[in-house]
Amino acid sequence: MAHPANQRKGPDCGRWESGGREWDLPGKRVWPLHLVMPVWNRGTRGIRGLSRAVALEGSQKKGRSLLQFLADHFYDVQALREYLLQKQVLKVHQKNRPFTYIKERFGPHAAGAYFILKQGGAVKFQGKEWIRSDARGHFSLDFLKFQAVPVEAVDASGCAINYQGLDSLLALKELQSLWLQRCPHVDDWCLGRLHPLANSLQELSLAGCPRISERGLASLHHLQNLRRLDISDLHAVSNPGLTRILVEEMLPSCQVLGADWAQGLPSGPEEQSQDKASPIPA
């Protein structure tokens, strides 16, 4: 019989050729024999390399699945933008939910403090030190023991407080200082809700809030006990200088900060003449 190296499979599954001779195998089906040489990727070393290859393949699959999801659910860029906007609104809504359980068990001051700390702000109980959350958003719950101690100051600068979230602050009837600097969701409607704090609030900062205009500042006339009000960098206010004058007349006992009297007003007769000049050439 010929050497196996000289043997080869014939075109018919029932024949076997060897050394130029064909052998009939009745009733037998000959299957091809595949000898596969192991291929070693020199770019990967041991188990680590294999794991990296698997991780890369998994990330590619995730990327393809994400693209497929976007292609199935969004037909244009506008639909994708609306979806992302809805997700953002839902996230802000969840951040401003009231903590009813803490309010019922520990009182409104503890619930308001917990709400602000969850937002990333800081609170100060009367006669106590400031309480702040760390970089990871963690904070101590020792303030839950201060059920009979009122909150006198709240620093909510940069927090995502909106109209709904103010419910947790309006229950702080002895609140004296409130900082709402650079809060992106505080608008004119929010300022209209601050009247329950009229008897206690003495200091209010609205600096850098992009949604506050003259209409919202006009609703602060209820806060007659204010001693300090910061209205700097309010981009929605069209005439900061005139607005400051009107706010000072509305709150005569309050020190208004942030806007110069001349800001937004014509500086001299030349500028006034230019403003009055007709834009249509003669």
Coordinates of C-alpha atoms in Angstrom, one line a residue:
M1 CA 0.0 0.0 0.0
A2 CA 1.3 3.5 -0.9
H3 CA 2.6 5.9 1.7
P4 CA -0.1 8.1 3.2
A5 CA 1.6 11.1 1.7
N6 CA 0.9 9.8 -1.8
Q7 CA -2.7 9.2 -1.0
R8 CA -5.3 11.7 -1.9
K9 CA -9.0 11.9 -1.9
G10 CA -10.8 11.3 -5.1
P11 CA -13.6 13.5 -6.5
D12 CA -16.1 10.8 -5.6
C13 CA -16.9 10.4 -1.9
G14 CA -16.9 6.6 -2.2
R15 CA -13.5 6.3 -3.9
W16 CA -10.0 6.5 -2.5
E17 CA -6.9 7.0 -4.7
S18 CA -3.5 5.7 -3.7
G19 CA -0.5 5.4 -5.8
G20 CA -2.4 5.9 -9.0
R21 CA -4.9 3.2 -8.1
E22 CA -8.6 3.7 -7.1
W23 CA -10.1 1.8 -4.3
D24 CA -13.9 1.3 -4.1
L25 CA -15.3 1.4 -0.6
P26 CA -18.9 0.1 -1.0
G27 CA -21.3 1.5 1.6
K28 CA -18.6 3.8 3.1
R29 CA -18.5 7.5 3.0
V30 CA -15.1 9.0 3.1
W31 CA -14.9 12.4 5.0
P32 CA -12.0 14.8 4.4
L33 CA -9.4 15.1 7.1
H34 CA -8.4 18.7 8.0
L35 CA -5.2 19.2 9.8
V36 CA -5.2 22.7 11.3
M37 CA -1.9 24.2 12.5
P38 CA -2.3 26.3 15.6
V39 CA -1.7 29.9 14.8
W40 CA 0.0 32.0 17.5
N41 CA -0.4 35.7 17.4
R42 CA 3.0 37.1 18.3
G43 CA 1.5 40.5 19.1
T44 CA -0.3 39.0 22.1
R45 CA 1.5 37.5 25.0
G46 CA -0.2 34.8 27.0
I47 CA -3.5 35.2 28.7
R48 CA -3.3 39.0 28.9
G49 CA -3.0 39.4 25.2
L50 CA -5.9 37.0 24.6
S51 CA -8.0 38.9 27.2
R52 CA -7.2 42.2 25.4
A53 CA -8.3 40.8 22.1
V54 CA -11.6 39.6 23.6
A55 CA -12.2 43.0 25.3
L56 CA -11.5 44.7 22.0
E57 CA -14.0 42.5 20.2
G58 CA -16.5 43.1 23.0
S59 CA -16.2 46.9 22.7
Q60 CA -16.6 46.7 18.9
K61 CA -19.8 44.7 19.4
K62 CA -21.1 47.3 21.9
G63 CA -20.3 50.0 19.5
R64 CA -22.2 48.2 16.7
S65 CA -25.1 47.6 19.0
L66 CA -25.2 51.2 20.0
L67 CA -25.2 52.4 16.4
Q68 CA -27.9 49.8 15.6
F69 CA -30.0 51.1 18.5
L70 CA -29.7 54.7 17.3
A71 CA -30.5 53.7 13.8
D72 CA -33.6 51.8 14.9
H73 CA -35.0 54.5 17.2
F74 CA -33.9 57.8 15.7
Y75 CA -34.5 58.8 12.0
D76 CA -32.8 62.2 12.2
V77 CA -30.7 64.4 14.4
Q78 CA -33.7 66.3 15.7
A79 CA -35.3 63.1 17.1
L80 CA -32.0 62.3 18.9
R81 CA -31.8 65.8 20.4
E82 CA -35.4 65.6 21.7
Y83 CA -34.6 62.2 23.2
L84 CA -31.5 63.5 25.0
L85 CA -33.5 66.6 26.2
Q86 CA -36.2 64.4 27.7
K87 CA -33.5 62.3 29.5
Q88 CA -32.0 65.5 30.9
V89 CA -35.4 66.8 32.1
L90 CA -36.2 63.5 33.7
K91 CA -32.8 63.6 35.5
V92 CA -33.4 67.1 36.9
H93 CA -36.9 66.1 37.9
Q94 CA -35.6 63.2 39.9
K95 CA -33.0 65.3 41.6
N96 CA -35.7 67.7 42.9
R97 CA -38.1 65.0 44.3
P98 CA -39.1 65.6 47.9
F99 CA -37.8 63.4 50.7
T100 CA -41.2 62.8 52.4
Y101 CA -40.0 60.0 54.6
I102 CA -37.2 62.1 56.1
K103 CA -39.5 65.0 56.6
E104 CA -42.1 62.9 58.4
R105 CA -39.6 61.2 60.7
F106 CA -36.9 63.9 61.3
G107 CA -38.8 67.2 60.5
P108 CA -38.6 69.8 57.8
H109 CA -35.1 71.2 58.7
A110 CA -33.5 67.8 58.4
A111 CA -35.3 67.1 55.1
G112 CA -34.3 70.4 53.7
A113 CA -30.7 69.9 54.7
Y114 CA -30.7 66.4 53.2
F115 CA -32.1 67.7 49.9
I116 CA -29.4 70.4 49.6
L117 CA -26.6 68.0 50.5
K118 CA -27.8 65.5 47.9
Q119 CA -27.7 68.3 45.4
G120 CA -24.0 69.0 46.2
G121 CA -24.6 72.1 48.3
A122 CA -24.0 73.0 51.9
V123 CA -26.1 73.9 54.9
K124 CA -25.6 75.5 58.3
F125 CA -27.7 74.8 61.3
Q126 CA -28.1 77.5 63.9
G127 CA -25.1 77.5 66.2
K128 CA -23.4 74.7 64.2
E129 CA -20.6 74.4 61.6
W130 CA -21.2 74.2 57.9
I131 CA -22.0 70.8 56.6
R132 CA -20.8 69.9 53.0
S133 CA -20.6 66.8 50.9
D134 CA -17.2 65.6 49.7
A135 CA -16.0 65.2 46.2
R136 CA -17.8 61.9 45.8
G137 CA -21.1 63.3 47.1
H138 CA -20.9 61.6 50.5
F139 CA -21.8 63.3 53.7
S140 CA -22.4 62.5 57.4
L141 CA -26.0 61.9 58.6
D142 CA -25.3 63.3 62.1
F143 CA -27.4 66.4 61.2
L144 CA -30.5 64.2 61.5
K145 CA -30.1 64.6 65.3
F146 CA -30.7 68.3 64.9
Q147 CA -34.5 68.0 64.7
A148 CA -35.1 71.0 66.9
V149 CA -32.3 73.1 65.4
P150 CA -33.4 75.3 62.5
V151 CA -31.4 75.8 59.3
E152 CA -30.1 79.4 59.1
A153 CA -28.0 79.3 55.9
V154 CA -28.1 77.4 52.6
D155 CA -25.5 77.4 49.9
A156 CA -27.0 75.9 46.7
S157 CA -24.5 77.5 44.3
G158 CA -24.4 75.6 41.0
C159 CA -27.1 73.1 42.1
A160 CA -29.9 71.8 39.8
I161 CA -32.7 73.2 41.9
N162 CA -35.9 74.1 40.0
Y163 CA -39.4 75.2 40.7
Q164 CA -40.4 71.9 42.2
G165 CA -37.2 71.6 44.4
L166 CA -38.0 74.9 46.2
D167 CA -40.7 73.0 48.2
S168 CA -37.8 71.6 50.3
L169 CA -36.5 75.1 51.1
L170 CA -39.7 77.0 51.7
A171 CA -40.3 74.8 54.8
L172 CA -37.2 76.4 56.4
K173 CA -39.1 79.2 58.1
E174 CA -36.0 80.6 59.9
L175 CA -33.7 80.7 56.9
Q176 CA -31.7 83.9 56.9
S177 CA -29.2 83.4 54.0
L178 CA -29.7 81.7 50.7
W179 CA -27.1 81.5 47.9
L180 CA -28.5 80.4 44.5
Q181 CA -25.5 81.5 42.4
R182 CA -25.2 80.0 38.9
C183 CA -28.2 77.7 39.3
P184 CA -29.2 76.9 35.7
H185 CA -32.8 76.0 36.4
V186 CA -33.7 78.9 38.8
D187 CA -36.0 81.3 36.8
D188 CA -38.5 84.1 37.3
W189 CA -41.2 81.7 38.5
C190 CA -38.9 80.4 41.2
L191 CA -38.3 83.9 42.6
G192 CA -42.1 84.4 42.7
R193 CA -42.3 81.5 45.3
L194 CA -39.9 83.0 47.8
H195 CA -42.5 85.0 49.6
P196 CA -43.0 82.4 52.5
L197 CA -39.4 83.4 53.6
A198 CA -40.2 87.1 53.8
N199 CA -40.1 87.2 57.6
S200 CA -36.6 85.6 57.9
L201 CA -34.6 85.9 54.7
Q202 CA -31.9 88.7 55.0
E203 CA -29.4 87.7 52.3
L204 CA -30.0 86.4 48.8
S205 CA -27.6 85.8 46.0
L206 CA -28.8 85.3 42.4
A207 CA -25.5 86.0 40.7
G208 CA -24.9 84.2 37.4
C209 CA -28.4 82.7 37.1
P210 CA -29.1 82.6 33.3
R211 CA -32.9 82.5 33.5
I212 CA -33.6 85.4 35.8
S213 CA -34.9 88.6 34.2
E214 CA -36.4 91.9 35.4
R215 CA -39.8 90.2 35.8
G216 CA -38.4 87.8 38.4
L217 CA -36.6 90.6 40.3
A218 CA -39.8 92.6 40.5
S219 CA -41.4 89.7 42.4
L220 CA -38.9 90.2 45.3
H221 CA -40.9 93.1 46.7
H222 CA -42.3 90.8 49.3
L223 CA -38.9 90.3 50.9
Q224 CA -38.8 93.6 52.8
N225 CA -36.4 92.2 55.4
L226 CA -33.6 91.6 52.8
R227 CA -30.4 93.4 53.8
R228 CA -28.2 92.2 50.9
L229 CA -29.0 91.2 47.3
D230 CA -26.6 90.1 44.6
I231 CA -27.9 90.4 41.1
S232 CA -24.6 90.4 39.2
D233 CA -24.1 88.6 35.8
L234 CA -27.7 88.2 35.0
H235 CA -27.5 87.9 31.2
A236 CA -31.3 87.8 30.8
V237 CA -31.6 91.3 32.2
S238 CA -31.5 93.8 29.3
N239 CA -30.6 96.9 31.3
P240 CA -28.7 96.1 34.5
G241 CA -28.1 99.7 35.6
L242 CA -31.8 100.7 35.4
T243 CA -32.8 97.4 37.0
R244 CA -30.6 98.0 40.0
I245 CA -32.1 101.5 40.5
L246 CA -35.6 100.0 40.4
V247 CA -34.7 97.2 42.8
E248 CA -33.2 99.7 45.3
E249 CA -36.4 101.8 45.2
M250 CA -38.4 98.6 45.7
L251 CA -36.2 97.4 48.6
P252 CA -35.0 100.6 50.3
S253 CA -33.3 98.8 53.3
C254 CA -31.4 96.4 51.0
Q255 CA -27.9 96.7 49.7
V256 CA -28.0 95.7 46.0
L257 CA -24.8 94.4 44.5
G258 CA -23.5 93.4 41.1
A259 CA -24.7 96.1 38.6
D260 CA -23.4 99.5 38.1
W261 CA -25.9 102.3 37.8
A262 CA -24.5 103.4 34.4
Q263 CA -24.4 99.8 33.0
G264 CA -26.7 99.7 30.0
L265 CA -27.4 103.4 30.0
P266 CA -26.1 105.9 27.4
S267 CA -22.7 107.2 28.5
G268 CA -22.8 110.7 26.9
P269 CA -24.5 113.0 24.4
E270 CA -22.6 111.5 21.5
E271 CA -23.9 108.1 22.2
Q272 CA -27.4 109.5 22.7
S273 CA -27.3 111.3 19.4
Q274 CA -26.2 108.1 17.7
D275 CA -29.0 106.2 19.3
K276 CA -31.5 108.8 18.1
A277 CA -30.1 109.0 14.6
S278 CA -32.2 107.3 11.9
P279 CA -30.8 104.1 10.6
I280 CA -32.0 105.0 7.1
P281 CA -29.5 107.2 5.2
A282 CA -30.8 110.5 3.8

